[in-house]
């Protein structure tokens, strides 16, 4: 049975130190991919953009700076559980978002009630996910080339 958790939060898209605007972001979690969370950003005038990364990264990033590669998450002030920065990067391009920690924690709590942290393996079908990911990568490379 495929179960999911959905939430919508408002985040500030920090374009520069002087310019930011608030956008809706959909948070998603599904038992068919128990290690991952999805954030779908609705930027004005653009098609929605979805980023998928580890649920544990989001959990850890609420309390301390973490992340390597394309996704970095850190509390604005590690001493308080107030706001969180999410930095997404592709090559030299990046986007920075700021949001309250409370809605992220509430979302993560709901995911934990659905699949407790550490029990993902019981639901994960690694071979199917690997095959699906490889097929998607190959299809993207063929369409780009």
Coordinates of N, CA and C in Angstrom, one line a residue:
X1 N 0.8 -1.2 0.0 CA 0.0 0.0 0.0 C 0.9 1.2 0.0
X2 N 0.6 2.2 -0.9 CA 1.4 3.4 -1.0 C 0.7 4.5 -0.1
X3 N 1.4 4.9 0.9 CA 1.0 5.9 1.7 C 1.9 7.1 1.6
X4 N 1.4 8.3 1.9 CA 2.2 9.5 1.8 C 1.8 10.6 2.8
X5 N 2.7 11.5 2.9 CA 2.6 12.7 3.8 C 2.8 13.9 2.9
X6 N 1.9 14.8 2.9 CA 2.1 16.1 2.2 C 1.9 17.3 3.1
X7 N 2.6 18.3 2.8 CA 2.4 19.6 3.5 C 2.8 20.7 2.5
X8 N 2.3 21.9 2.8 CA 2.8 23.1 2.1 C 3.3 24.1 3.1
X9 N 4.4 24.7 2.8 CA 5.0 25.7 3.6 C 5.4 26.9 2.7
X10 N 5.4 28.1 3.3 CA 5.9 29.2 2.6 C 7.4 29.4 2.9
X11 N 8.2 29.6 1.9 CA 9.6 29.9 2.1 C 10.0 31.2 1.4
X12 N 11.0 31.8 2.0 CA 11.5 33.0 1.3 C 12.6 32.6 0.4
X13 N 12.5 33.0 -0.9 CA 13.5 32.7 -1.9 C 14.4 33.9 -1.8
X14 N 15.7 33.7 -1.4 CA 16.6 34.8 -1.2 C 17.4 35.0 -2.5
X15 N 16.9 36.0 -3.3 CA 17.6 36.3 -4.6 C 18.9 37.0 -4.3
X16 N 18.9 37.9 -3.4 CA 20.1 38.7 -3.0 C 19.9 39.1 -1.6
X17 N 20.9 39.9 -1.0 CA 20.8 40.4 0.3 C 19.6 41.4 0.4
X18 N 19.3 42.1 -0.7 CA 18.3 43.1 -0.7 C 17.0 42.6 -1.2
X19 N 16.9 41.4 -1.9 CA 15.7 41.0 -2.6 C 15.4 39.6 -2.2
X20 N 14.2 39.4 -1.7 CA 13.6 38.0 -1.5 C 12.1 38.1 -1.7
X21 N 11.5 37.0 -2.0 CA 10.1 36.9 -2.1 C 9.6 35.5 -1.6
X22 N 8.4 35.5 -1.1 CA 7.8 34.3 -0.5 C 7.2 33.4 -1.6
X23 N 7.4 32.1 -1.5 CA 6.9 31.2 -2.5 C 6.3 30.0 -1.8
X24 N 5.3 29.3 -2.3 CA 4.8 28.1 -1.7 C 5.7 26.9 -2.1
X25 N 5.9 26.1 -1.2 CA 6.7 24.9 -1.4 C 6.0 23.7 -0.9
X26 N 5.8 22.7 -1.7 CA 5.1 21.5 -1.3 C 6.2 20.5 -0.8
X27 N 5.9 19.9 0.4 CA 6.8 18.9 0.9 C 6.0 17.6 0.7
X28 N 6.8 16.6 0.3 CA 6.2 15.3 0.0 C 7.0 14.1 0.5
X29 N 6.4 13.1 1.0 CA 7.1 11.8 1.4 C 6.2 10.7 1.1
X30 N 6.7 9.6 0.5 CA 5.9 8.4 0.2 C 6.6 7.2 0.7
X31 N 5.8 6.2 1.2 CA 6.4 5.0 1.7 C 7.1 4.2 0.6
X32 N 6.7 4.4 -0.7 CA 7.4 3.6 -1.7 C 8.9 4.1 -1.9
X33 N 9.2 5.2 -1.4 CA 10.6 5.8 -1.4 C 10.9 6.3 0.0
X34 N 11.1 5.4 1.0 CA 11.1 5.8 2.4 C 12.3 6.6 2.9
X35 N 13.3 6.6 2.1 CA 14.5 7.4 2.5 C 14.5 8.8 2.0
X36 N 13.5 9.2 1.1 CA 13.6 10.5 0.5 C 12.4 11.4 0.8
X37 N 12.7 12.7 0.7 CA 11.6 13.7 0.8 C 11.7 14.5 -0.5
X38 N 10.6 15.1 -0.9 CA 10.5 15.9 -2.1 C 10.1 17.3 -1.7
X39 N 10.8 18.3 -2.3 CA 10.4 19.7 -2.1 C 10.1 20.2 -3.5
X40 N 8.8 20.6 -3.7 CA 8.5 21.2 -5.0 C 8.3 22.7 -4.9
X41 N 9.1 23.5 -5.5 CA 9.1 24.9 -5.5 C 8.3 25.5 -6.6
X42 N 7.4 26.4 -6.2 CA 6.5 27.1 -7.2 C 7.0 28.5 -7.3
X43 N 8.0 28.7 -8.3 CA 8.5 30.0 -8.5 C 7.6 30.8 -9.5
X44 N 7.3 32.1 -9.3 CA 6.5 32.8 -10.2 C 7.0 32.8 -11.6
X45 N 6.1 32.5 -12.5 CA 6.4 32.5 -13.9 C 7.1 31.3 -14.5
X46 N 7.5 30.4 -13.6 CA 8.2 29.2 -14.0 C 7.4 27.9 -13.7
X47 N 7.7 26.8 -14.3 CA 7.1 25.5 -14.0 C 7.7 25.1 -12.6
X48 N 6.9 24.4 -11.9 CA 7.4 23.9 -10.6 C 8.6 23.1 -10.7
X49 N 9.5 23.2 -9.7 CA 10.8 22.5 -9.7 C 10.8 21.6 -8.5
X50 N 11.1 20.3 -8.7 CA 11.1 19.4 -7.6 C 12.5 18.9 -7.3
X51 N 12.9 18.9 -6.0 CA 14.2 18.4 -5.6 C 13.9 17.2 -4.7
X52 N 14.6 16.1 -4.8 CA 14.4 15.0 -4.0 C 15.8 14.7 -3.3
X53 N 15.7 14.5 -2.0 CA 17.0 14.2 -1.3 C 16.6 13.5 0.0
X54 N 17.6 13.1 0.7 CA 17.4 12.2 1.9 C 16.6 12.8 3.0
X55 N 15.6 12.1 3.5 CA 14.9 12.6 4.7 C 15.8 12.9 5.9
X56 N 16.8 12.0 6.1 CA 17.7 12.2 7.2 C 18.5 13.5 7.1
X57 N 18.8 13.9 5.8 CA 19.5 15.2 5.6 C 18.6 16.3 6.1
X58 N 17.3 16.3 5.8 CA 16.4 17.4 6.3 C 16.3 17.3 7.8
X59 N 16.2 16.1 8.4 CA 16.1 16.0 9.8 C 17.3 16.6 10.5
X60 N 18.5 16.2 10.0 CA 19.8 16.7 10.6 C 19.9 18.2 10.4
X61 N 19.6 18.7 9.2 CA 19.8 20.1 8.8 C 18.9 21.1 9.6
X62 N 17.9 20.6 10.2 CA 17.1 21.5 11.1 C 17.9 21.9 12.3
X63 N 18.7 21.0 12.8 CA 19.4 21.3 14.0 C 20.9 21.7 13.9
X64 N 21.5 21.3 12.7 CA 22.9 21.6 12.5 C 23.3 21.7 11.1
X65 N 24.3 22.4 10.7 CA 24.7 22.5 9.3 C 25.0 21.1 8.7
X66 N 24.5 20.8 7.6 CA 24.9 19.5 7.0 C 24.6 19.5 5.5
X67 N 25.1 18.5 4.8 CA 24.9 18.4 3.4 C 26.2 18.5 2.7
X68 N 26.3 17.6 1.7 CA 27.5 17.7 0.8 C 26.9 17.7 -0.6
X69 N 27.6 18.2 -1.6 CA 27.1 18.2 -2.9 C 26.1 19.3 -3.2
X70 N 24.9 18.9 -3.8 CA 23.9 19.8 -4.3 C 23.0 20.4 -3.2
X71 N 22.9 19.8 -2.1 CA 21.9 20.2 -1.1 C 22.6 20.5 0.2
X72 N 22.5 21.7 0.8 CA 23.0 22.0 2.1 C 21.9 22.6 2.9
X73 N 21.8 22.2 4.1 CA 20.7 22.6 5.0 C 21.3 23.0 6.4
X74 N 20.9 24.1 6.9 CA 21.5 24.6 8.2 C 20.5 25.5 8.9
X75 N 20.5 25.4 10.2 CA 19.7 26.4 11.0 C 20.4 27.8 10.9
X76 N 19.5 28.8 10.8 CA 20.0 30.2 10.8 C 20.8 30.5 12.1
X77 N 20.3 30.0 13.2 CA 21.0 30.2 14.5 C 21.0 28.8 15.1
X78 N 22.2 28.1 15.2 CA 22.2 26.8 15.8 C 21.8 26.7 17.2
X79 N 21.7 27.9 17.9 CA 21.3 27.9 19.3 C 19.8 27.8 19.5
X80 N 19.1 28.2 18.5 CA 17.6 28.1 18.6 C 17.0 27.3 17.5
X81 N 15.8 26.9 17.6 CA 15.1 26.1 16.6 C 14.2 27.1 15.9
X82 N 14.7 28.1 15.2 CA 13.9 29.2 14.7 C 13.7 29.0 13.2
X83 N 14.7 29.3 12.4 CA 14.6 29.3 11.0 C 15.8 28.4 10.4
X84 N 15.5 27.9 9.1 CA 16.4 27.0 8.5 C 16.7 27.6 7.1
X85 N 18.0 27.5 6.6 CA 18.4 27.8 5.3 C 18.5 26.5 4.5
X86 N 18.0 26.5 3.3 CA 18.2 25.4 2.3 C 18.8 25.9 1.1
X87 N 20.0 25.4 0.8 CA 20.8 25.9 -0.4 C 20.8 24.7 -1.4
X88 N 20.3 25.0 -2.6 CA 20.3 24.0 -3.7 C 21.2 24.5 -4.8
X89 N 22.1 23.6 -5.3 CA 23.1 24.0 -6.2 C 23.1 23.0 -7.4
X90 N 23.2 23.6 -8.6 CA 23.5 22.8 -9.8 C 24.6 23.5 -10.5
X91 N 25.8 22.9 -10.5 CA 27.0 23.5 -11.1 C 27.3 24.8 -10.4
X92 N 27.5 25.9 -11.1 CA 27.8 27.1 -10.4 C 26.5 27.9 -10.0
X93 N 25.3 27.5 -10.4 CA 24.1 28.1 -10.1 C 23.6 27.6 -8.7
X94 N 23.0 28.5 -7.9 CA 22.4 28.0 -6.7 C 21.2 28.9 -6.3
X95 N 20.4 28.3 -5.5 CA 19.2 29.0 -5.0 C 19.2 28.8 -3.4
X96 N 18.8 29.9 -2.7 CA 18.8 29.9 -1.3 C 17.4 30.2 -0.8
X97 N 16.9 29.3 0.1 CA 15.6 29.5 0.7 C 15.7 29.5 2.2
X98 N 14.8 30.3 2.8 CA 14.7 30.4 4.2 C 13.3 30.1 4.7
X99 N 13.2 29.3 5.7 CA 11.8 29.0 6.2 C 11.9 28.7 7.7
X100 N 10.7 28.7 8.3 CA 10.7 28.4 9.8 C 10.9 26.9 10.0
X101 N 11.6 26.6 11.1 CA 11.8 25.2 11.4 C 10.6 24.4 11.8
X102 N 9.6 25.1 12.4 CA 8.4 24.5 13.0 C 7.7 23.7 11.9
X103 N 7.3 24.3 10.7 CA 6.6 23.4 9.8 C 7.4 22.3 9.2
X104 N 8.7 22.4 9.1 CA 9.6 21.3 8.7 C 9.5 20.2 9.7
X105 N 9.6 20.5 11.0 CA 9.6 19.6 12.1 C 8.2 18.9 12.2
X106 N 7.2 19.6 12.0 CA 5.8 19.0 12.0 C 5.7 18.0 10.8
X107 N 6.2 18.4 9.6 CA 6.2 17.5 8.5 C 7.0 16.2 8.8
X108 N 8.2 16.4 9.3 CA 9.1 15.3 9.6 C 8.5 14.4 10.6
X109 N 7.8 14.9 11.6 CA 7.1 14.1 12.6 C 6.1 13.3 12.0
X110 N 5.3 13.8 11.0 CA 4.3 13.0 10.4 C 4.9 11.9 9.5
X111 N 6.1 12.1 8.9 CA 6.8 11.1 8.2 C 7.3 10.0 9.1
X112 N 7.7 10.4 10.3 CA 8.2 9.4 11.3 C 7.1 8.5 11.8
X113 N 5.9 9.1 11.9 CA 4.8 8.3 12.4 C 4.4 7.3 11.3
X114 N 4.6 7.6 10.0 CA 4.3 6.7 8.9 C 5.4 5.6 8.8
X115 N 6.7 6.1 8.8 CA 7.8 5.2 8.7 C 8.9 5.7 9.7
X116 N 9.0 5.1 10.9 CA 9.9 5.5 11.9 C 11.4 5.5 11.3
X117 N 12.1 6.5 11.7 CA 13.5 6.6 11.2 C 14.3 5.4 11.6
X118 N 15.0 4.8 10.7 CA 15.7 3.6 11.0 C 14.9 2.3 10.5
X119 N 13.7 2.5 10.2 CA 12.9 1.3 9.7 C 12.5 1.4 8.2
X120 N 13.2 2.3 7.5 CA 13.0 2.4 6.1 C 13.3 1.2 5.3
X121 N 14.3 0.5 5.7 CA 14.8 -0.7 5.0 C 13.7 -1.7 4.8
X122 N 12.8 -1.9 5.7 CA 11.7 -2.8 5.6 C 10.8 -2.5 4.5
X123 N 10.7 -1.3 4.0 CA 9.8 -0.9 2.9 C 10.6 -0.7 1.6
X124 N 11.9 -0.5 1.7 CA 12.6 -0.1 0.5 C 12.8 -1.3 -0.5
X125 N 12.6 -1.1 -1.7 CA 12.9 -2.1 -2.7 C 14.0 -1.5 -3.5
X126 N 15.2 -1.8 -3.1 CA 16.4 -1.1 -3.6 C 16.6 -1.5 -5.1
X127 N 16.4 -2.7 -5.5 CA 16.6 -3.1 -6.9 C 15.7 -2.3 -7.8
X128 N 14.4 -2.2 -7.4 CA 13.4 -1.5 -8.2 C 13.8 -0.1 -8.3
X129 N 14.2 0.6 -7.2 CA 14.5 2.0 -7.2 C 15.8 2.2 -8.0
X130 N 16.8 1.3 -7.9 CA 18.0 1.5 -8.7 C 17.7 1.4 -10.2
X131 N 16.9 0.4 -10.6 CA 16.5 0.2 -12.0 C 15.8 1.4 -12.5
X132 N 14.8 1.9 -11.7 CA 14.1 3.1 -12.1 C 15.0 4.3 -12.3
X133 N 15.9 4.5 -11.3 CA 16.8 5.7 -11.4 C 17.7 5.6 -12.6
X134 N 18.2 4.4 -12.8 CA 19.1 4.3 -14.0 C 18.4 4.5 -15.3
X135 N 17.2 3.9 -15.4 CA 16.4 4.2 -16.6 C 16.1 5.6 -16.8
X136 N 15.8 6.4 -15.7 CA 15.5 7.8 -15.9 C 16.7 8.6 -16.3
X137 N 17.9 8.2 -15.7 CA 19.1 8.9 -16.1 C 19.5 8.6 -17.6
X138 N 19.4 7.4 -18.0 CA 19.7 7.0 -19.4 C 18.7 7.7 -20.3
X139 N 17.4 7.8 -20.0 CA 16.5 8.5 -20.8 C 16.8 10.0 -20.9
X140 N 17.2 10.6 -19.8 CA 17.5 12.0 -19.8 C 18.8 12.3 -20.7
X141 N 19.8 11.4 -20.6 CA 21.0 11.5 -21.4 C 20.7 11.4 -22.9
X142 N 19.8 10.4 -23.2 CA 19.5 10.2 -24.6 C 18.7 11.4 -25.2
X143 N 17.8 12.0 -24.4 CA 17.0 13.1 -24.9 C 17.9 14.3 -25.0
X144 N 18.9 14.5 -24.2 CA 19.8 15.6 -24.2 C 20.8 15.5 -25.3
X145 N 21.2 14.3 -25.7 CA 22.3 14.1 -26.6 C 21.8 14.0 -28.0

